[in-house]
CSV table of C-alpha atoms in Angstrom, one decimal:
chain,number,residue,atom,x,y,z
A,1,MET,CA,0.1,0.0,0.0
A,2,THR,CA,1.3,3.6,-1.0
A,3,THR,CA,2.1,5.7,1.9
A,4,ILE,CA,1.7,9.3,1.7
A,5,ALA,CA,2.9,12.0,3.8
A,6,LEU,CA,0.6,15.0,3.9
A,7,PHE,CA,2.1,18.2,4.9
A,8,GLY,CA,-0.4,21.0,6.0
A,9,ALA,CA,-3.0,18.3,6.6
A,10,GLY,CA,-5.0,20.7,8.8
A,11,GLY,CA,-4.9,23.7,6.8
A,12,LYS,CA,-7.4,25.1,4.5
A,13,MET,CA,-6.4,22.8,1.6
A,14,GLY,CA,-4.8,20.1,3.5
A,15,TYR,CA,-8.2,19.5,5.3
A,16,ARG,CA,-9.8,19.1,2.2
A,17,LEU,CA,-7.3,16.6,0.9
A,18,SER,CA,-7.6,14.8,4.3
A,19,THR,CA,-11.4,14.6,4.1
A,20,ASN,CA,-11.0,13.1,0.5
A,21,PHE,CA,-8.4,10.6,1.1
A,22,ARG,CA,-11.0,8.8,3.6
A,23,GLY,CA,-11.4,5.5,2.5
A,24,SER,CA,-8.9,5.6,-0.2
A,25,PRO,CA,-6.3,2.8,-0.9
A,26,TYR,CA,-3.4,4.8,0.5
A,27,THR,CA,-2.1,5.0,4.0
A,28,ILE,CA,-2.2,8.9,4.8
A,29,ARG,CA,0.4,10.2,7.6
A,30,HIS,CA,-1.0,13.8,8.7
A,31,VAL,CA,1.6,16.6,9.4
A,32,GLU,CA,0.3,20.0,10.8
A,33,VAL,CA,2.2,22.5,12.8
A,34,SER,CA,-0.5,24.8,14.0
A,35,GLU,CA,-2.4,23.8,17.0
A,36,ALA,CA,-5.6,24.9,15.4
A,37,GLY,CA,-5.0,22.7,12.4
A,38,ARG,CA,-4.2,19.6,14.5
A,39,GLU,CA,-7.4,20.3,16.7
A,40,ARG,CA,-9.4,20.7,13.3
A,41,LEU,CA,-8.1,17.6,11.8
A,42,LYS,CA,-8.9,15.7,15.4
A,43,THR,CA,-12.4,17.0,16.1
A,44,GLY,CA,-13.3,17.2,12.3
A,45,LEU,CA,-12.1,13.8,11.1
A,46,GLY,CA,-10.9,12.1,13.9
A,47,PHE,CA,-7.2,12.0,12.9
A,48,ASP,CA,-4.1,12.4,14.8
A,49,THR,CA,-1.0,14.1,13.3
A,50,VAL,CA,2.6,12.9,13.6
A,51,SER,CA,5.9,14.4,13.3
A,52,ALA,CA,7.6,15.2,10.1
A,53,ASP,CA,10.3,12.6,10.8
A,54,GLU,CA,7.5,9.8,11.4
A,55,ALA,CA,5.6,11.1,8.5
A,56,LEU,CA,8.7,10.7,6.1
A,57,GLU,CA,10.1,7.3,7.4
A,58,GLY,CA,9.4,4.9,4.5
A,59,ALA,CA,7.0,7.5,2.8
A,60,ASP,CA,6.5,6.6,-1.0
A,61,VAL,CA,4.8,10.1,-1.7
A,62,VAL,CA,5.1,13.7,0.1
A,63,ILE,CA,2.2,16.2,-0.6
A,64,LEU,CA,2.9,19.8,0.1
A,65,ALA,CA,-0.5,21.5,0.8
A,66,VAL,CA,1.1,24.4,2.2
A,67,PRO,CA,1.0,28.0,0.8
A,68,ASP,CA,3.0,28.9,-2.1
A,69,THR,CA,5.3,31.2,-0.1
A,70,HIS,CA,6.2,28.2,2.3
A,71,ILE,CA,6.6,25.5,-0.6
A,72,GLY,CA,10.5,26.2,-0.9
A,73,LYS,CA,11.0,26.4,2.9
A,74,VAL,CA,9.1,23.2,3.6
A,75,ALA,CA,10.7,21.3,0.5
A,76,THR,CA,14.4,22.3,1.5
A,77,SER,CA,13.7,21.3,5.3
A,78,ILE,CA,12.8,17.9,4.3
A,79,GLU,CA,14.9,17.3,1.3
A,80,SER,CA,17.8,15.3,3.1
A,81,LYS,CA,15.0,12.8,4.5
A,82,LEU,CA,13.5,11.9,1.1
A,83,ALA,CA,14.8,8.6,-0.4
A,84,PRO,CA,15.5,8.4,-4.1
A,85,GLY,CA,12.5,7.7,-6.1
A,86,THR,CA,9.8,9.6,-3.7
A,87,MET,CA,7.1,11.4,-5.3
A,88,VAL,CA,6.8,15.1,-4.2
A,89,ILE,CA,3.4,16.5,-5.3
A,90,VAL,CA,2.6,20.2,-5.4
A,91,LEU,CA,-1.0,21.6,-5.8
A,92,ASP,CA,0.2,24.8,-7.8
A,93,ALA,CA,2.6,25.4,-10.4
A,94,ALA,CA,3.9,28.8,-8.9
A,95,ALA,CA,6.8,27.3,-6.5
A,96,PRO,CA,8.0,24.8,-9.0
A,97,PHE,CA,8.0,27.3,-12.0
A,98,ALA,CA,9.9,29.7,-9.8
A,99,GLY,CA,12.5,27.0,-9.0
A,100,HIS,CA,11.7,26.6,-5.4
A,101,LEU,CA,11.9,22.9,-5.3
A,102,PRO,CA,15.0,21.3,-4.4
A,103,ASP,CA,17.9,20.0,-7.1
A,104,ARG,CA,17.2,16.6,-6.6
A,105,PRO,CA,17.3,14.5,-10.1
A,106,ASP,CA,16.6,11.6,-8.2
A,107,LEU,CA,13.0,12.7,-7.0
A,108,THR,CA,9.5,12.7,-8.9
A,109,TYR,CA,7.9,16.1,-8.8
A,110,PHE,CA,4.4,16.1,-9.9
A,111,VAL,CA,2.2,19.3,-9.9
A,112,THR,CA,-1.7,19.0,-9.9
A,113,HIS,CA,-4.4,21.8,-9.8
A,114,PRO,CA,-8.2,21.8,-10.1
A,115,CYS,CA,-9.9,23.6,-12.7
A,116,HIS,CA,-12.9,24.1,-10.4
A,117,PRO,CA,-16.7,23.1,-11.4
A,118,PRO,CA,-17.4,24.6,-14.7
A,119,ILE,CA,-20.1,27.3,-15.4
A,120,PHE,CA,-21.8,25.0,-17.9
A,121,ASN,CA,-22.6,22.0,-16.0
A,122,ASP,CA,-25.0,19.4,-15.3
A,123,GLU,CA,-25.3,19.4,-11.9
A,124,THR,CA,-29.0,18.9,-10.5
A,125,ASP,CA,-28.2,18.4,-6.6
A,126,MET,CA,-28.4,21.4,-4.7
A,127,ALA,CA,-25.1,20.8,-2.7
A,128,ALA,CA,-23.4,20.2,-5.8
A,129,LYS,CA,-24.5,23.3,-7.5
A,130,LYS,CA,-23.5,25.2,-4.3
A,131,ASP,CA,-20.0,23.5,-4.4
A,132,TYR,CA,-18.2,26.4,-6.3
A,133,PHE,CA,-14.7,25.4,-5.4
A,134,GLY,CA,-15.0,21.6,-6.2
A,135,GLY,CA,-13.6,18.6,-4.4
A,136,VAL,CA,-16.7,18.1,-2.4
A,137,LYS,CA,-20.1,17.3,-4.3
A,138,ALA,CA,-19.8,19.1,-7.7
A,139,LYS,CA,-17.8,17.2,-10.4
A,140,GLN,CA,-14.7,19.1,-12.0
A,141,HIS,CA,-11.9,18.8,-14.3
A,142,MET,CA,-8.3,18.9,-13.5
A,143,VAL,CA,-4.5,19.7,-14.9
A,144,SER,CA,-1.4,17.7,-13.9
A,145,ALA,CA,2.3,18.0,-14.8
A,146,LEU,CA,5.1,15.6,-14.5
A,147,MET,CA,7.9,18.0,-13.9
A,148,GLN,CA,10.7,15.5,-13.6
A,149,GLY,CA,10.5,11.6,-12.7
A,150,PRO,CA,10.0,8.2,-14.8
A,151,GLU,CA,7.2,8.4,-17.4
A,152,ALA,CA,5.4,5.6,-15.4
A,153,ASP,CA,5.1,8.2,-12.4
A,154,TYR,CA,2.8,10.1,-14.2
A,155,ALA,CA,0.2,7.6,-13.8
A,156,LYS,CA,0.9,7.2,-10.3
A,157,GLY,CA,0.5,10.9,-9.6
A,158,GLU,CA,-2.7,11.1,-11.8
A,159,ALA,CA,-4.4,8.3,-9.5
A,160,ILE,CA,-3.8,10.6,-6.3
A,161,ALA,CA,-4.6,13.8,-7.9
A,162,LYS,CA,-8.1,12.2,-9.0
A,163,ILE,CA,-8.8,11.5,-5.3
A,164,ILE,CA,-7.6,15.0,-4.3
A,165,TRP,CA,-9.9,16.7,-6.6
A,166,ALA,CA,-12.6,14.0,-6.9
A,167,PRO,CA,-15.4,13.7,-8.3
A,168,VAL,CA,-13.1,14.4,-11.6
A,169,MET,CA,-14.4,14.3,-15.0
A,170,ARG,CA,-11.5,15.2,-17.7
A,171,SER,CA,-7.8,15.1,-16.4
A,172,HIS,CA,-5.6,17.1,-18.7
A,173,ARG,CA,-1.9,16.7,-19.0
A,174,VAL,CA,0.2,19.6,-19.3
A,175,SER,CA,3.5,20.9,-18.8
A,176,VAL,CA,4.8,23.2,-15.7
A,177,LYS,CA,5.1,26.1,-18.1
A,178,GLN,CA,1.6,25.7,-19.8
A,179,MET,CA,0.2,25.4,-16.1
A,180,ALA,CA,1.7,28.8,-15.2
A,181,LEU,CA,0.0,30.2,-18.4
A,182,LEU,CA,-3.3,28.6,-17.1
A,183,GLU,CA,-2.4,30.3,-13.8
A,184,PRO,CA,-1.8,32.9,-12.9
A,185,GLY,CA,-2.0,34.1,-16.5
A,186,LEU,CA,-5.4,32.7,-18.0
A,187,SER,CA,-7.2,32.5,-14.7
A,188,GLU,CA,-5.9,35.3,-12.6
A,189,THR,CA,-4.3,38.2,-14.2
A,190,VAL,CA,-7.0,38.0,-17.0
A,191,CYS,CA,-10.3,36.3,-15.7
A,192,ALA,CA,-10.0,37.4,-12.2
A,193,SER,CA,-9.0,41.1,-13.2
A,194,LEU,CA,-11.9,41.4,-15.7
A,195,LEU,CA,-14.4,39.8,-13.1
A,196,VAL,CA,-13.3,42.6,-10.5
A,197,VAL,CA,-14.0,45.0,-13.2
A,198,MET,CA,-17.5,43.7,-13.9
A,199,LYS,CA,-18.0,43.9,-10.2
A,200,GLU,CA,-16.9,47.6,-10.1
A,201,ALA,CA,-19.0,48.1,-13.3
A,202,VAL,CA,-22.0,47.0,-11.1
A,203,ASP,CA,-21.0,49.4,-8.5
A,204,GLU,CA,-21.0,52.1,-11.2
A,205,VAL,CA,-24.4,51.5,-12.1
A,206,VAL,CA,-25.8,51.6,-8.9
A,207,ALA,CA,-24.2,54.8,-8.2
A,208,ARG,CA,-25.9,56.0,-11.3
A,209,GLY,CA,-29.4,55.0,-9.9
A,210,VAL,CA,-29.8,51.5,-10.8
A,211,ASP,CA,-31.0,49.0,-8.1
A,212,ARG,CA,-28.2,46.5,-6.9
A,213,GLN,CA,-30.2,43.7,-7.1
A,214,ALA,CA,-31.6,44.5,-10.6
A,215,ALA,CA,-28.1,45.1,-11.7
A,216,LEU,CA,-26.6,41.8,-10.4
A,217,ASP,CA,-29.6,39.9,-12.0
A,218,PHE,CA,-29.2,41.4,-15.3
A,219,LEU,CA,-25.4,41.2,-15.4
A,220,LEU,CA,-25.2,37.6,-14.1
A,221,GLY,CA,-28.1,36.4,-16.4
A,222,HIS,CA,-26.2,38.2,-19.5
A,223,MET,CA,-22.9,36.5,-18.7
A,224,ASN,CA,-24.7,33.2,-18.7
A,225,VAL,CA,-26.2,33.5,-22.4
A,226,LEU,CA,-23.3,35.4,-23.7
A,227,GLY,CA,-20.8,33.1,-22.4
A,228,ALA,CA,-22.7,30.1,-23.7
A,229,VAL,CA,-22.6,31.6,-27.0
A,230,ILE,CA,-18.9,32.8,-27.1
A,231,PHE,CA,-17.6,29.8,-25.8
A,232,GLY,CA,-19.8,27.6,-28.1
A,233,GLU,CA,-22.0,26.0,-25.4
A,234,THR,CA,-24.9,26.8,-27.7
A,235,LYS,CA,-25.7,27.9,-31.1
A,236,GLY,CA,-26.4,31.3,-31.5
A,237,VAL,CA,-25.1,34.7,-32.7
A,238,PHE,CA,-25.1,38.1,-31.4
A,239,SER,CA,-27.6,41.1,-32.3
A,240,ASP,CA,-25.9,43.8,-34.6
A,241,ALA,CA,-26.3,46.2,-31.7
A,242,CYS,CA,-24.2,43.8,-29.4
A,243,ASN,CA,-21.7,43.2,-32.1
A,244,LYS,CA,-21.1,47.1,-32.4
A,245,ALA,CA,-20.9,47.6,-28.5
A,246,ILE,CA,-18.1,44.8,-28.7
A,247,GLU,CA,-16.5,46.5,-31.4
A,248,PHE,CA,-16.3,50.0,-29.7
A,249,GLY,CA,-16.2,48.6,-26.2
A,250,LYS,CA,-13.1,46.3,-26.5
A,251,PRO,CA,-10.6,49.0,-27.3
A,252,VAL,CA,-12.1,51.4,-24.3
A,253,LEU,CA,-11.3,48.6,-21.9
A,254,MET,CA,-8.4,46.8,-23.3
A,255,ARG,CA,-4.9,47.8,-24.3
A,256,ASP,CA,-3.9,47.1,-27.6
A,257,ASP,CA,-0.7,44.9,-26.2
A,258,TRP,CA,-3.0,43.2,-23.3
A,259,LYS,CA,-1.8,39.7,-24.6
A,260,ARG,CA,1.8,40.5,-23.0
A,261,VAL,CA,0.5,39.1,-19.9
A,262,PHE,CA,1.3,35.7,-21.4
A,263,GLU,CA,4.9,36.6,-22.3
A,264,PRO,CA,7.7,34.5,-20.4
A,265,GLU,CA,9.0,37.4,-18.5
A,266,GLU,CA,5.5,38.4,-17.4
A,267,ILE,CA,4.3,35.0,-16.1
A,268,ALA,CA,7.7,35.0,-14.3
A,269,ALA,CA,7.2,38.4,-12.8
A,270,SER,CA,3.8,37.5,-11.7
A,271,ILE,CA,4.8,34.1,-10.0
A,272,GLN,CA,7.7,36.0,-8.4
A,273,ARG,CA,5.2,38.3,-6.7
A,274,ILE,CA,3.3,35.6,-5.2
A,275,THR,CA,6.1,33.3,-4.1
């Protein structure tokens, strides 16, 4: 049976993983430095924690469910205790992309991240519809990368990732560089920024006299239908008026060179700021 040392087991992300690993075919050793996290594991899931040394003794896999800013520090602190062939799983591409993992060619580095439940879905259960993050009730897709290690280890890491992010629909294989394009590039720099702008636009029309609930209902409904057409979820075309609004609106809202956020140096700078 594969033994997994789960670091940060009682934290925000680690607790999700600890929950999903219940009943899995893996032996999980929970490591948590905070008293609050240890108490959360004990009272919420009935799990006791062990020291880092105990967790790493004979472990096949180490999962670092800790913040991006701590990945390098934690990985360096345990490097000497990792046997050759050990798989280290990181849940975000930022730290690996920035070079914060130890230079150990004899280790396997596997990176995985959820896509989160899609806006266009077939969920009918209310608990699943309200599971916006995923990994609880709602189905989601995921991306994974084998940063280094034997090719056979990809399947091993993917099997673990499917439990971490369960229930999983599509599993996409990408490179670490491609994952960095997806996040922070696509999901945060572009998508999150534009969503913040839309929220500010709601605030602006409210300030100009529109009822806030009316503005929210109008925007979120239009996001649904416009998004379905733009991303091909349904057949349809926009009215001439809408196309004209896009033609004149996009240059006002977006710089001509906005796609530079995907240039390697911009991605690297963005990751440097968060790690």
